[in-house]
CSV table of C-alpha atoms in Angstrom, one decimal:
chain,number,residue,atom,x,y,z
A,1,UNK,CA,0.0,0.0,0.0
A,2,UNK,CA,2.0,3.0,-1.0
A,3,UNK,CA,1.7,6.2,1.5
A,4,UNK,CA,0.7,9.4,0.1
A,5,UNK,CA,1.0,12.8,1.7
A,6,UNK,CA,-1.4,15.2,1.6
A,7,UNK,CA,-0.9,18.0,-0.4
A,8,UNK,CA,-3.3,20.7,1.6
A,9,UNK,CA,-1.7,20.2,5.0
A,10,UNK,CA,1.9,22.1,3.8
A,11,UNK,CA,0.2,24.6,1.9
A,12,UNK,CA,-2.3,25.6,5.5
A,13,UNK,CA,1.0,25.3,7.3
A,14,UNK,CA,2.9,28.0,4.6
A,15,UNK,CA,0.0,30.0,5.3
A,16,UNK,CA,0.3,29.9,8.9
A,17,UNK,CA,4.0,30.7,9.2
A,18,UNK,CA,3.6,33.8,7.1
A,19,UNK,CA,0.2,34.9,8.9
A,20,UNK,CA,2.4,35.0,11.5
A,21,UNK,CA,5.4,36.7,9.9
A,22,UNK,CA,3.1,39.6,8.7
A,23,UNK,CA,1.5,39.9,12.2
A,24,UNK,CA,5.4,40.6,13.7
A,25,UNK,CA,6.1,42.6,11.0
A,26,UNK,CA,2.7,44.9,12.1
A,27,UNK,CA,3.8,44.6,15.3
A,28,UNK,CA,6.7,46.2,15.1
A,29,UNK,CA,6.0,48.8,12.9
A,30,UNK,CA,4.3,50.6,15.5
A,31,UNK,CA,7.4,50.9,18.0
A,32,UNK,CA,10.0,53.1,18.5
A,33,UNK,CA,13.8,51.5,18.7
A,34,UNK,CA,15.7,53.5,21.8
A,35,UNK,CA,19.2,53.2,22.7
A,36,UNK,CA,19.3,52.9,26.3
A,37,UNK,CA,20.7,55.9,26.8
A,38,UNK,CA,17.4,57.2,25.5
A,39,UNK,CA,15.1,55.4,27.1
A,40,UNK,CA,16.7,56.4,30.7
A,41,UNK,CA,16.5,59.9,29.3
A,42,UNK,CA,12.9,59.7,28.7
A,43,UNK,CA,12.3,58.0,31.8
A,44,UNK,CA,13.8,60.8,34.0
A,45,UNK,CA,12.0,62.9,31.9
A,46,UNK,CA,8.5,61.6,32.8
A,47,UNK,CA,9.2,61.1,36.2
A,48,UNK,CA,10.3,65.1,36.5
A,49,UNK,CA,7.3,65.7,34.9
A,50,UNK,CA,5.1,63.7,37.5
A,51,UNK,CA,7.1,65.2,40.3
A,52,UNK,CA,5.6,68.4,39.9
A,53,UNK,CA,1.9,68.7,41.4
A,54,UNK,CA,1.9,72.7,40.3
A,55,UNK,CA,0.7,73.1,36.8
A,56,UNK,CA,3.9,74.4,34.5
A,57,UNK,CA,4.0,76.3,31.4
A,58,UNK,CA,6.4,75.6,29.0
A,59,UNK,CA,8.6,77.9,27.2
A,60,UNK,CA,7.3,78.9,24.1
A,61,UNK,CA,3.1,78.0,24.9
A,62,UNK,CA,0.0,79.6,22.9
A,63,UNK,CA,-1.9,79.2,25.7
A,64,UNK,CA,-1.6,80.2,29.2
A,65,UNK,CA,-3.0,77.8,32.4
A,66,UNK,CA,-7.3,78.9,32.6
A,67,UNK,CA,-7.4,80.0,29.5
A,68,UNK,CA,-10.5,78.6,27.8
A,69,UNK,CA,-9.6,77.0,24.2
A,70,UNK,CA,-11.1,75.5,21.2
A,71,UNK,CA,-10.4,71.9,19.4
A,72,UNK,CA,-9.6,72.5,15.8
A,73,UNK,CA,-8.6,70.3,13.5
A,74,UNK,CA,-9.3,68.9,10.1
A,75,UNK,CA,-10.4,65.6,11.4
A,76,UNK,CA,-14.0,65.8,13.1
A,77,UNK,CA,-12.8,63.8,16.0
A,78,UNK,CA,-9.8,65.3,17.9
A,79,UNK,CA,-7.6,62.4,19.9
A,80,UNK,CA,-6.5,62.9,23.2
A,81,UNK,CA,-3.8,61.1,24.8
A,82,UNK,CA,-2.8,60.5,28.4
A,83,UNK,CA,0.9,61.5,27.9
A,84,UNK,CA,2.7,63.2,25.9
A,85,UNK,CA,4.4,61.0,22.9
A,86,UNK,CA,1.4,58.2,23.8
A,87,UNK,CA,0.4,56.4,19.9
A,88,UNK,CA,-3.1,55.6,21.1
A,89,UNK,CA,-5.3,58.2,22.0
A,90,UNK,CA,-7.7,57.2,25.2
A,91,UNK,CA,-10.2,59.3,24.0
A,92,UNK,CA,-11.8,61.9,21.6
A,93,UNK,CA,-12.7,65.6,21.4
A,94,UNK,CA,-15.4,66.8,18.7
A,95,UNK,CA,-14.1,69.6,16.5
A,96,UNK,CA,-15.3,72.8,18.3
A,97,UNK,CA,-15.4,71.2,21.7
A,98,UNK,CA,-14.0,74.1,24.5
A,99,UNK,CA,-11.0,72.9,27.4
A,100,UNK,CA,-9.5,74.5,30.2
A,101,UNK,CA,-5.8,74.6,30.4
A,102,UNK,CA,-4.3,73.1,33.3
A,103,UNK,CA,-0.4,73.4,32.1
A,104,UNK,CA,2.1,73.0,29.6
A,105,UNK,CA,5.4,71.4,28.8
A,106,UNK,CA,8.0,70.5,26.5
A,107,UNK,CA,8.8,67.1,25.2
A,108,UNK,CA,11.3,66.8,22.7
A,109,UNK,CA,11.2,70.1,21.3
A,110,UNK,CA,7.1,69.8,21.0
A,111,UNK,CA,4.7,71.6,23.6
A,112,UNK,CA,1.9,69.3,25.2
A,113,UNK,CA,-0.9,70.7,27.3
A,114,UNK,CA,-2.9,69.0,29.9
A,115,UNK,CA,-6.7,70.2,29.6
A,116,UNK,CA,-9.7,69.7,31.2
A,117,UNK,CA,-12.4,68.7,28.9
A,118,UNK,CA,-15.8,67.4,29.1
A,119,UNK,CA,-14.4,64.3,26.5
């Protein structure tokens, strides 16, 4: 009786392997690579930046802590994120929606501002 292989099984497993290959390669895309010089940097950084109960103003701000602004953008929906330098946003401001701003600072070379919003 002669033993023959089936011909489906490799082909599922091929598209397994490279399901998975394109899922890594997703994956990654969305990182940052740091030395580790940087990543201590940044780290300092942050925890500075938590240190500080008193609401700052960076060098350099549009907008000055109270002041009342607007959400503009081309986008209807406006993200808002946590941190400064965060990728996903934890939640959203409508275009014309009105903050309070609680401070500012810098973060490589970009100013962020902490608002109060009803989003």
């Amino acid at each position: 009786m002669a033993n023959h292989r089936d011909p489906v099984k490799p082909s599922i497993a091929l598209r397994w392997v490279l399901a998975l290959l394109l899922l890594a390669s997703i994956a990654c895309q969305t990182g940052e690579i740091l030395t580790p010089e940087e990543a201590t940097a940044r780290a300092q950084q942050a925890q500075e930046g938590k240190a500080g109960s008193a609401p700052s103003t960076a060098r350099g701000a549009e907008f000055q802590v109270n002041e009342t602004v607007e959400f503009t953008g081309t986008e209807f929906l406006i993200p808002l994120r946590k941190e400064p330098g965060d990728v996903s946003p934890f939640s959203f401001a409508g275009r014309g929606d009105q903050a309070t701003v609680l401070g500012s600072r810098e973060v490589e070379g970009e100013v962020w501002y902490l608002v109060k919003s009803a989003a």
